[in-house]
């Protein structure tokens, strides 16, 4: 047991390093870099980049203390057979999922835009979960991976706050996991949506989970690893 505490809202987050995982949601070029899916939907992708450095700090700490790390990527099979027509047809993007953009086919597995950004690239031993939907539990093997490692608590980072991060936190909550979101490790194309999404997580005594910051999480992880 390597127990610790992270200062968080609505109250401190107690955890054991060996049954807690860090999940990096969709830190992909398609969302964070120009020319990808995010931009085709009319978004200013530079708004997401503030989350990269805090995510990097946290990822480095998690690796240092031997915490289980998982990455997710939103995307589809090259033949688009797992792409629901509702998702394909919604909105009015300049390029649809599967169309060819500056970083290859939009949101298609194996294309450059689908890959995780170099700053946060997975290393050996860190599973990458490919997800066709917004939530990381939907039609993936994430739940099995977490159960096999006896994971009970999650630290959830990534983009975008109110879409894939929020959906994943809600899914985790309904599956019995405690989830904490470090506010600076997540970002939205709509800063107001980020603010409100985080409020929603921690409201009503933590109806979906906890909210903290990367420096507090780093401190908590380091302290738990040294037992001090
Ligand atoms: C979106 C995501 N926003 N990863 N995906 O479509 O949040």
CSV table of N, CA and C in Angstrom, one decimal, residues 50-194:
chain,number,residue,atom,x,y,z
A,50,UNK,N,-2.8,25.0,-23.7
A,50,UNK,CA,-2.4,25.3,-22.3
A,50,UNK,C,-2.3,24.1,-21.4
A,51,UNK,N,-3.1,23.1,-21.8
A,51,UNK,CA,-3.1,21.9,-21.0
A,51,UNK,C,-1.9,21.0,-21.1
A,52,UNK,N,-1.1,21.2,-22.2
A,52,UNK,CA,0.0,20.3,-22.5
A,52,UNK,C,1.0,20.2,-21.4
A,53,UNK,N,1.5,21.4,-21.0
A,53,UNK,CA,2.6,21.4,-20.0
A,53,UNK,C,2.2,20.8,-18.7
A,54,UNK,N,1.1,21.2,-18.1
A,54,UNK,CA,0.6,20.5,-16.9
A,54,UNK,C,0.4,19.0,-17.0
A,55,UNK,N,-0.1,18.6,-18.2
A,55,UNK,CA,-0.2,17.1,-18.4
A,55,UNK,C,1.1,16.5,-18.5
A,56,UNK,N,2.1,17.1,-19.1
A,56,UNK,CA,3.5,16.6,-19.2
A,56,UNK,C,4.1,16.4,-17.8
A,57,UNK,N,3.9,17.4,-16.9
A,57,UNK,CA,4.4,17.4,-15.6
A,57,UNK,C,3.8,16.2,-14.8
A,58,UNK,N,2.5,16.0,-15.0
A,58,UNK,CA,1.8,15.0,-14.3
A,58,UNK,C,2.2,13.6,-14.8
A,59,UNK,N,2.3,13.5,-16.1
A,59,UNK,CA,2.7,12.2,-16.8
A,59,UNK,C,4.1,11.8,-16.3
A,60,UNK,N,5.0,12.8,-16.3
A,60,UNK,CA,6.4,12.5,-15.8
A,60,UNK,C,6.4,12.0,-14.4
A,61,UNK,N,5.6,12.7,-13.5
A,61,UNK,CA,5.5,12.2,-12.1
A,61,UNK,C,4.9,10.8,-12.0
A,62,UNK,N,3.8,10.6,-12.7
A,62,UNK,CA,3.2,9.3,-12.7
A,62,UNK,C,4.2,8.2,-13.1
A,63,UNK,N,5.0,8.5,-14.1
A,63,UNK,CA,6.0,7.5,-14.5
A,63,UNK,C,7.0,7.3,-13.5
A,64,UNK,N,7.4,8.4,-12.9
A,64,UNK,CA,8.5,8.3,-11.8
A,64,UNK,C,8.0,7.5,-10.6
A,65,UNK,N,6.8,7.7,-10.2
A,65,UNK,CA,6.3,7.0,-9.0
A,65,UNK,C,5.7,5.6,-9.3
A,66,UNK,N,5.8,5.2,-10.6
A,66,UNK,CA,5.3,3.9,-10.9
A,66,UNK,C,3.8,3.7,-10.9
A,67,UNK,N,3.1,4.7,-11.3
A,67,UNK,CA,1.6,4.7,-11.4
A,67,UNK,C,1.2,4.2,-12.8
A,68,UNK,N,0.1,3.5,-12.8
A,68,UNK,CA,-0.4,2.9,-14.0
A,68,UNK,C,-0.9,4.1,-14.9
A,69,UNK,N,-0.5,4.1,-16.2
A,69,UNK,CA,-0.9,5.2,-17.1
A,69,UNK,C,-1.6,4.6,-18.3
A,70,UNK,N,-2.7,5.2,-18.7
A,70,UNK,CA,-3.5,4.7,-19.9
A,70,UNK,C,-3.7,6.0,-20.8
A,71,UNK,N,-3.6,5.8,-22.1
A,71,UNK,CA,-4.0,6.8,-23.0
A,71,UNK,C,-5.2,6.4,-23.8
A,72,UNK,N,-6.0,7.4,-24.2
A,72,UNK,CA,-7.1,7.1,-25.2
A,72,UNK,C,-6.9,7.9,-26.4
A,73,UNK,N,-7.5,7.4,-27.5
A,73,UNK,CA,-7.6,8.1,-28.8
A,73,UNK,C,-9.0,7.9,-29.3
A,74,UNK,N,-9.6,9.0,-29.7
A,74,UNK,CA,-10.9,8.9,-30.4
A,74,UNK,C,-10.6,8.8,-31.9
A,75,UNK,N,-11.3,7.8,-32.5
A,75,UNK,CA,-11.1,7.6,-33.9
A,75,UNK,C,-11.8,6.3,-34.4
A,76,UNK,N,-11.6,6.1,-35.7
A,76,UNK,CA,-12.4,5.1,-36.3
A,76,UNK,C,-11.5,4.2,-37.2
A,77,UNK,N,-12.1,3.0,-37.5
A,77,UNK,CA,-11.4,2.1,-38.4
A,77,UNK,C,-11.3,2.7,-39.8
A,78,UNK,N,-10.3,2.4,-40.6
A,78,UNK,CA,-10.1,3.0,-41.9
A,78,UNK,C,-11.3,2.8,-42.8
A,79,UNK,N,-12.0,1.7,-42.6
A,79,UNK,CA,-13.2,1.5,-43.5
A,79,UNK,C,-14.5,2.2,-42.9
A,80,UNK,N,-14.3,2.8,-41.8
A,80,UNK,CA,-15.4,3.6,-41.1
A,80,UNK,C,-16.6,2.7,-40.7
A,81,UNK,N,-16.4,1.4,-40.6
A,81,UNK,CA,-17.5,0.5,-40.3
A,81,UNK,C,-17.9,0.7,-38.9
A,82,UNK,N,-17.1,1.3,-38.0
A,82,UNK,CA,-17.5,1.6,-36.6
A,82,UNK,C,-18.0,3.0,-36.4
A,83,UNK,N,-18.2,3.7,-37.5
A,83,UNK,CA,-18.7,5.1,-37.4
A,83,UNK,C,-20.2,5.2,-37.6
A,84,UNK,N,-20.8,5.6,-36.5
A,84,UNK,CA,-22.3,5.7,-36.6
A,84,UNK,C,-22.7,6.8,-37.5
A,85,UNK,N,-23.7,6.6,-38.4
A,85,UNK,CA,-24.1,7.6,-39.3
A,85,UNK,C,-24.5,8.9,-38.6
A,86,UNK,N,-25.0,8.9,-37.4
A,86,UNK,CA,-25.4,10.1,-36.6
A,86,UNK,C,-24.1,10.9,-36.4
A,87,UNK,N,-23.0,10.2,-36.0
A,87,UNK,CA,-21.8,11.0,-35.7
A,87,UNK,C,-21.2,11.5,-37.0
A,88,UNK,N,-21.3,10.7,-38.1
A,88,UNK,CA,-20.7,11.1,-39.4
A,88,UNK,C,-21.4,12.3,-39.9
A,89,UNK,N,-22.7,12.4,-39.8
A,89,UNK,CA,-23.5,13.4,-40.5
A,89,UNK,C,-23.7,14.7,-39.7
A,90,UNK,N,-23.5,14.6,-38.3
A,90,UNK,CA,-23.8,15.8,-37.5
A,90,UNK,C,-22.9,17.0,-37.7
A,91,UNK,N,-23.5,18.2,-37.6
A,91,UNK,CA,-22.7,19.4,-37.7
A,91,UNK,C,-22.5,19.8,-39.2
A,92,UNK,N,-21.6,20.7,-39.4
A,92,UNK,CA,-21.3,21.2,-40.7
A,92,UNK,C,-19.8,21.4,-40.9
A,93,UNK,N,-19.0,20.3,-40.7
A,93,UNK,CA,-17.6,20.5,-40.7
A,93,UNK,C,-17.1,20.8,-42.1
A,94,UNK,N,-15.9,21.4,-42.2
A,94,UNK,CA,-15.4,21.6,-43.6
A,94,UNK,C,-14.9,20.3,-44.1
A,95,UNK,N,-14.4,19.4,-43.2
A,95,UNK,CA,-14.1,18.1,-43.6
A,95,UNK,C,-14.8,17.1,-42.7
A,96,UNK,N,-15.3,16.0,-43.3
A,96,UNK,CA,-16.0,15.0,-42.4
A,96,UNK,C,-15.0,14.0,-41.9
A,97,UNK,N,-15.4,13.2,-40.9
A,97,UNK,CA,-14.6,12.1,-40.5
A,97,UNK,C,-14.3,11.2,-41.7
A,98,UNK,N,-13.0,10.9,-41.9
A,98,UNK,CA,-12.7,10.0,-43.0
A,98,UNK,C,-12.2,10.8,-44.2
A,99,UNK,N,-12.5,12.1,-44.3
A,99,UNK,CA,-12.0,12.9,-45.4
A,99,UNK,C,-10.5,13.2,-45.2
A,100,UNK,N,-9.8,13.5,-46.3
A,100,UNK,CA,-8.4,13.7,-46.2
A,100,UNK,C,-8.1,15.2,-45.9
A,101,UNK,N,-7.4,15.4,-44.8
A,101,UNK,CA,-7.0,16.8,-44.4
A,101,UNK,C,-5.5,16.9,-44.4
A,102,UNK,N,-5.0,18.0,-43.9
A,102,UNK,CA,-3.5,18.2,-43.8
A,102,UNK,C,-2.8,17.1,-43.0
A,103,UNK,N,-3.4,16.5,-42.1
A,103,UNK,CA,-2.8,15.5,-41.2
A,103,UNK,C,-3.3,14.1,-41.5
A,104,UNK,N,-3.7,13.9,-42.8
A,104,UNK,CA,-4.3,12.6,-43.2
A,104,UNK,C,-5.8,12.5,-43.0
A,105,UNK,N,-6.3,11.3,-43.1
A,105,UNK,CA,-7.8,11.2,-43.0
A,105,UNK,C,-8.2,11.6,-41.6
A,106,UNK,N,-9.3,12.4,-41.5
A,106,UNK,CA,-9.7,13.0,-40.2
A,106,UNK,C,-10.2,11.9,-39.3
A,107,UNK,N,-9.7,11.8,-38.1
A,107,UNK,CA,-10.1,10.9,-37.0
A,107,UNK,C,-10.1,9.4,-37.4
A,108,UNK,N,-9.2,9.1,-38.3
A,108,UNK,CA,-9.1,7.7,-38.7
A,108,UNK,C,-7.8,7.1,-38.1
A,109,UNK,N,-7.9,5.9,-37.5
A,109,UNK,CA,-6.8,5.2,-36.8
A,109,UNK,C,-5.7,4.9,-37.8
A,110,UNK,N,-4.5,5.2,-37.4
A,110,UNK,CA,-3.3,5.0,-38.2
A,110,UNK,C,-2.9,6.2,-38.9
A,111,UNK,N,-3.7,7.3,-39.0
A,111,UNK,CA,-3.3,8.5,-39.7
A,111,UNK,C,-2.5,9.4,-38.8
A,112,UNK,N,-1.7,10.3,-39.3
A,112,UNK,CA,-0.9,11.2,-38.5
A,112,UNK,C,-1.7,12.0,-37.5
A,113,UNK,N,-2.9,12.5,-37.9
A,113,UNK,CA,-3.7,13.3,-37.1
A,113,UNK,C,-4.3,12.6,-35.9
A,114,UNK,N,-4.5,11.3,-36.0
A,114,UNK,CA,-5.1,10.5,-35.0
A,114,UNK,C,-4.1,10.2,-33.9
A,115,UNK,N,-2.8,10.4,-34.2
A,115,UNK,CA,-1.8,10.0,-33.2
A,115,UNK,C,-1.7,10.9,-32.0
A,116,UNK,N,-1.2,10.5,-30.9
A,116,UNK,CA,-1.0,11.3,-29.7
A,116,UNK,C,0.1,12.3,-29.9
A,117,UNK,N,0.0,13.5,-29.4
A,117,UNK,CA,1.0,14.5,-29.6
A,117,UNK,C,2.3,14.1,-29.0
A,118,UNK,N,3.4,14.5,-29.7
A,118,UNK,CA,4.8,14.0,-29.3
A,118,UNK,C,5.1,14.3,-27.8
A,119,UNK,N,4.6,15.5,-27.3
A,119,UNK,CA,4.9,15.9,-25.9
A,119,UNK,C,4.4,14.8,-24.9
A,120,UNK,N,3.3,14.1,-25.2
A,120,UNK,CA,2.7,13.2,-24.3
A,120,UNK,C,2.7,11.8,-24.8
A,121,UNK,N,3.6,11.4,-25.6
A,121,UNK,CA,3.6,10.1,-26.3
A,121,UNK,C,3.7,9.0,-25.3
A,122,UNK,N,2.9,7.9,-25.5
A,122,UNK,CA,2.9,6.8,-24.6
A,122,UNK,C,4.3,6.1,-24.7
A,123,UNK,N,4.6,5.5,-23.6
A,123,UNK,CA,5.8,4.6,-23.6
A,123,UNK,C,5.4,3.2,-23.3
A,124,UNK,N,6.4,2.3,-23.4
A,124,UNK,CA,6.1,0.8,-23.2
A,124,UNK,C,5.4,0.6,-21.8
A,125,UNK,N,4.4,-0.2,-21.9
A,125,UNK,CA,3.7,-0.5,-20.6
A,125,UNK,C,2.5,0.4,-20.4
A,126,UNK,N,2.3,1.3,-21.2
A,126,UNK,CA,1.1,2.2,-21.1
A,126,UNK,C,0.1,1.9,-22.2
A,127,UNK,N,-1.0,1.2,-21.8
A,127,UNK,CA,-2.0,0.8,-22.9
A,127,UNK,C,-2.6,2.1,-23.5
A,128,UNK,N,-2.9,1.9,-24.8
A,128,UNK,CA,-3.6,2.9,-25.6
A,128,UNK,C,-4.9,2.3,-26.0
A,129,UNK,N,-6.0,3.0,-25.5
A,129,UNK,CA,-7.4,2.5,-25.8
A,129,UNK,C,-8.0,3.3,-26.9
A,130,UNK,N,-8.3,2.7,-28.0
A,130,UNK,CA,-9.0,3.3,-29.1
A,130,UNK,C,-10.5,3.3,-28.9
A,131,UNK,N,-11.1,4.5,-29.0
A,131,UNK,CA,-12.5,4.6,-28.7
A,131,UNK,C,-13.3,5.2,-29.8
A,132,UNK,N,-14.4,4.7,-30.2
A,132,UNK,CA,-15.2,5.2,-31.3
A,132,UNK,C,-16.1,6.4,-30.8
A,133,UNK,N,-16.3,6.5,-29.5
A,133,UNK,CA,-17.2,7.5,-29.0
A,133,UNK,C,-16.6,8.5,-28.2
A,134,UNK,N,-17.3,9.2,-27.4
A,134,UNK,CA,-16.8,10.3,-26.6
A,134,UNK,C,-16.3,9.7,-25.2
A,135,UNK,N,-17.1,8.8,-24.6
A,135,UNK,CA,-16.7,8.2,-23.4
A,135,UNK,C,-15.7,7.1,-23.6
A,136,UNK,N,-14.7,7.0,-22.7
A,136,UNK,CA,-13.6,6.0,-22.9
A,136,UNK,C,-14.1,4.6,-22.6
A,137,UNK,N,-15.2,4.4,-21.9
A,137,UNK,CA,-15.7,3.1,-21.6
A,137,UNK,C,-16.6,2.5,-22.7
A,138,UNK,N,-17.1,3.4,-23.5
A,138,UNK,CA,-18.1,2.9,-24.6
A,138,UNK,C,-17.4,2.1,-25.7
A,139,UNK,N,-17.7,0.9,-25.8
A,139,UNK,CA,-17.2,0.0,-26.9
A,139,UNK,C,-15.7,-0.1,-26.9
A,140,UNK,N,-15.1,-0.2,-25.7
A,140,UNK,CA,-13.7,-0.4,-25.5
A,140,UNK,C,-13.4,-1.4,-24.5
A,141,UNK,N,-12.1,-1.8,-24.3
A,141,UNK,CA,-11.8,-2.8,-23.3
A,141,UNK,C,-11.2,-2.1,-22.0
A,142,UNK,N,-11.5,-0.8,-21.9
A,142,UNK,CA,-11.0,0.0,-20.7
A,142,UNK,C,-11.4,-0.7,-19.4
A,143,UNK,N,-12.6,-1.0,-19.2
A,143,UNK,CA,-13.1,-1.5,-17.9
A,143,UNK,C,-12.3,-2.8,-17.6
A,144,UNK,N,-12.1,-3.7,-18.5
A,144,UNK,CA,-11.4,-4.9,-18.3
A,144,UNK,C,-9.9,-4.6,-17.9
A,145,UNK,N,-9.3,-3.7,-18.6
A,145,UNK,CA,-7.9,-3.3,-18.3
A,145,UNK,C,-7.8,-2.8,-16.8
A,146,UNK,N,-8.8,-1.9,-16.4
A,146,UNK,CA,-8.8,-1.4,-15.1
A,146,UNK,C,-9.0,-2.5,-14.0
A,147,UNK,N,-9.9,-3.4,-14.3
A,147,UNK,CA,-10.3,-4.4,-13.3
A,147,UNK,C,-9.1,-5.4,-13.2
A,148,UNK,N,-8.4,-5.7,-14.3
A,148,UNK,CA,-7.3,-6.6,-14.3
A,148,UNK,C,-6.1,-6.1,-13.4
A,149,UNK,N,-6.1,-4.7,-13.3
A,149,UNK,CA,-5.0,-4.1,-12.5
A,149,UNK,C,-5.5,-3.7,-11.1
A,150,UNK,N,-6.8,-4.1,-10.8
A,150,UNK,CA,-7.4,-3.7,-9.5
A,150,UNK,C,-7.4,-2.2,-9.3
A,151,UNK,N,-7.7,-1.5,-10.4
A,151,UNK,CA,-7.7,0.0,-10.3
A,151,UNK,C,-9.1,0.4,-9.7
A,152,UNK,N,-9.1,1.3,-8.7
A,152,UNK,CA,-10.3,1.8,-8.1
A,152,UNK,C,-10.5,3.3,-8.3
A,153,UNK,N,-9.4,4.0,-8.5
A,153,UNK,CA,-9.5,5.5,-8.6
A,153,UNK,C,-8.8,6.0,-9.9
A,154,UNK,N,-9.3,7.0,-10.4
A,154,UNK,CA,-8.7,7.6,-11.7
A,154,UNK,C,-8.4,9.0,-11.6
A,155,UNK,N,-7.3,9.4,-12.2
A,155,UNK,CA,-7.0,10.8,-12.4
A,155,UNK,C,-7.1,11.0,-13.9
A,156,UNK,N,-8.1,11.9,-14.2
A,156,UNK,CA,-8.5,12.0,-15.6
A,156,UNK,C,-8.0,13.4,-16.2
A,157,UNK,N,-7.2,13.3,-17.2
A,157,UNK,CA,-6.7,14.5,-17.9
A,157,UNK,C,-7.1,14.5,-19.4
A,158,UNK,N,-6.9,15.6,-20.1
A,158,UNK,CA,-7.1,15.5,-21.5
A,158,UNK,C,-8.1,16.5,-22.1
A,159,UNK,N,-8.5,16.2,-23.3
A,159,UNK,CA,-9.4,17.2,-24.0
A,159,UNK,C,-10.5,16.4,-24.6
A,160,UNK,N,-11.7,17.1,-24.8
A,160,UNK,CA,-12.0,18.4,-24.3
A,160,UNK,C,-12.8,18.2,-23.0
A,161,UNK,N,-12.7,19.2,-22.2
A,161,UNK,CA,-13.3,19.0,-20.8
A,161,UNK,C,-14.7,18.6,-20.8
A,162,UNK,N,-15.5,19.3,-21.6
A,162,UNK,CA,-17.0,19.1,-21.5
A,162,UNK,C,-17.5,17.9,-22.4
A,163,UNK,N,-16.6,17.4,-23.2
A,163,UNK,CA,-17.0,16.3,-24.1
A,163,UNK,C,-16.4,15.0,-23.6
A,164,UNK,N,-15.2,14.7,-24.1
A,164,UNK,CA,-14.7,13.3,-23.8
A,164,UNK,C,-14.2,13.2,-22.4
A,165,UNK,N,-13.7,14.2,-21.8
A,165,UNK,CA,-13.3,14.1,-20.3
A,165,UNK,C,-14.5,13.9,-19.5
A,166,UNK,N,-15.5,14.8,-19.7
A,166,UNK,CA,-16.7,14.8,-18.8
A,166,UNK,C,-17.5,13.4,-19.0
A,167,UNK,N,-17.6,13.0,-20.3
A,167,UNK,CA,-18.3,11.8,-20.5
A,167,UNK,C,-17.6,10.6,-19.8
A,168,UNK,N,-16.3,10.6,-19.9
A,168,UNK,CA,-15.5,9.5,-19.3
A,168,UNK,C,-15.7,9.5,-17.8
A,169,UNK,N,-15.6,10.7,-17.2
A,169,UNK,CA,-15.8,10.9,-15.7
A,169,UNK,C,-17.2,10.4,-15.3
A,170,UNK,N,-18.2,10.7,-16.1
A,170,UNK,CA,-19.5,10.2,-15.7
A,170,UNK,C,-19.6,8.7,-15.9
A,171,UNK,N,-19.0,8.2,-16.9
A,171,UNK,CA,-19.1,6.7,-17.1
A,171,UNK,C,-18.3,6.0,-16.0
A,172,UNK,N,-17.2,6.6,-15.6
A,172,UNK,CA,-16.4,6.0,-14.5
A,172,UNK,C,-17.2,6.0,-13.2
A,173,UNK,N,-17.9,7.1,-13.0
A,173,UNK,CA,-18.7,7.3,-11.8
A,173,UNK,C,-19.7,6.1,-11.7
A,174,UNK,N,-20.4,5.9,-12.8
A,174,UNK,CA,-21.4,4.9,-12.8
A,174,UNK,C,-20.9,3.5,-12.8
A,175,UNK,N,-19.6,3.3,-13.0
A,175,UNK,CA,-19.0,2.0,-12.8
A,175,UNK,C,-18.3,1.8,-11.5
A,176,UNK,N,-18.4,2.8,-10.6
A,176,UNK,CA,-17.9,2.6,-9.3
A,176,UNK,C,-16.5,3.2,-9.0
A,177,UNK,N,-16.0,3.9,-10.0
A,177,UNK,CA,-14.6,4.5,-9.8
A,177,UNK,C,-14.8,5.9,-9.2
A,178,UNK,N,-13.8,6.3,-8.4
A,178,UNK,CA,-13.6,7.7,-8.0
A,178,UNK,C,-12.7,8.3,-9.0
A,179,UNK,N,-13.1,9.5,-9.5
A,179,UNK,CA,-12.3,10.2,-10.5
A,179,UNK,C,-12.0,11.6,-10.1
A,180,UNK,N,-10.8,12.0,-10.3
A,180,UNK,CA,-10.3,13.4,-10.0
A,180,UNK,C,-9.8,14.0,-11.3
A,181,UNK,N,-10.2,15.2,-11.6
A,181,UNK,CA,-9.8,16.0,-12.8
A,181,UNK,C,-8.9,17.1,-12.3
A,182,UNK,N,-7.6,17.2,-12.7
A,182,UNK,CA,-6.8,18.4,-12.4
A,182,UNK,C,-7.2,19.4,-13.5
A,183,UNK,N,-7.6,20.6,-13.0
A,183,UNK,CA,-8.2,21.6,-13.8
A,183,UNK,C,-7.3,22.1,-15.0
A,184,UNK,N,-6.0,22.2,-14.6
A,184,UNK,CA,-5.1,22.8,-15.7
A,184,UNK,C,-4.7,21.7,-16.6
A,185,UNK,N,-5.0,20.4,-16.4
A,185,UNK,CA,-4.6,19.3,-17.3
A,185,UNK,C,-5.8,19.0,-18.3
A,186,UNK,N,-6.7,19.9,-18.4
A,186,UNK,CA,-7.8,19.7,-19.3
A,186,UNK,C,-8.1,21.0,-19.9
A,187,UNK,N,-8.7,21.0,-21.1
A,187,UNK,CA,-9.0,22.3,-21.8
A,187,UNK,C,-10.2,22.1,-22.8
A,188,UNK,N,-10.8,23.2,-23.1
A,188,UNK,CA,-11.9,23.2,-24.0
A,188,UNK,C,-11.8,24.3,-25.0
A,189,UNK,N,-12.4,24.1,-26.2
A,189,UNK,CA,-12.5,25.2,-27.2
A,189,UNK,C,-13.3,26.3,-26.7
A,190,UNK,N,-14.1,26.1,-25.6
A,190,UNK,CA,-15.0,27.1,-25.0
A,190,UNK,C,-14.6,27.2,-23.5
A,191,UNK,N,-13.8,28.2,-23.1
A,191,UNK,CA,-13.4,28.3,-21.7
A,191,UNK,C,-14.5,28.3,-20.7
A,192,UNK,N,-15.6,28.9,-21.1
A,192,UNK,CA,-16.8,28.9,-20.2
A,192,UNK,C,-17.3,27.5,-20.0
A,193,UNK,N,-17.3,26.7,-21.0
A,193,UNK,CA,-17.8,25.3,-20.9
A,193,UNK,C,-16.8,24.5,-19.9
A,194,UNK,N,-15.5,24.8,-20.0
A,194,UNK,CA,-14.6,24.1,-19.1
A,194,UNK,C,-14.9,24.5,-17.7
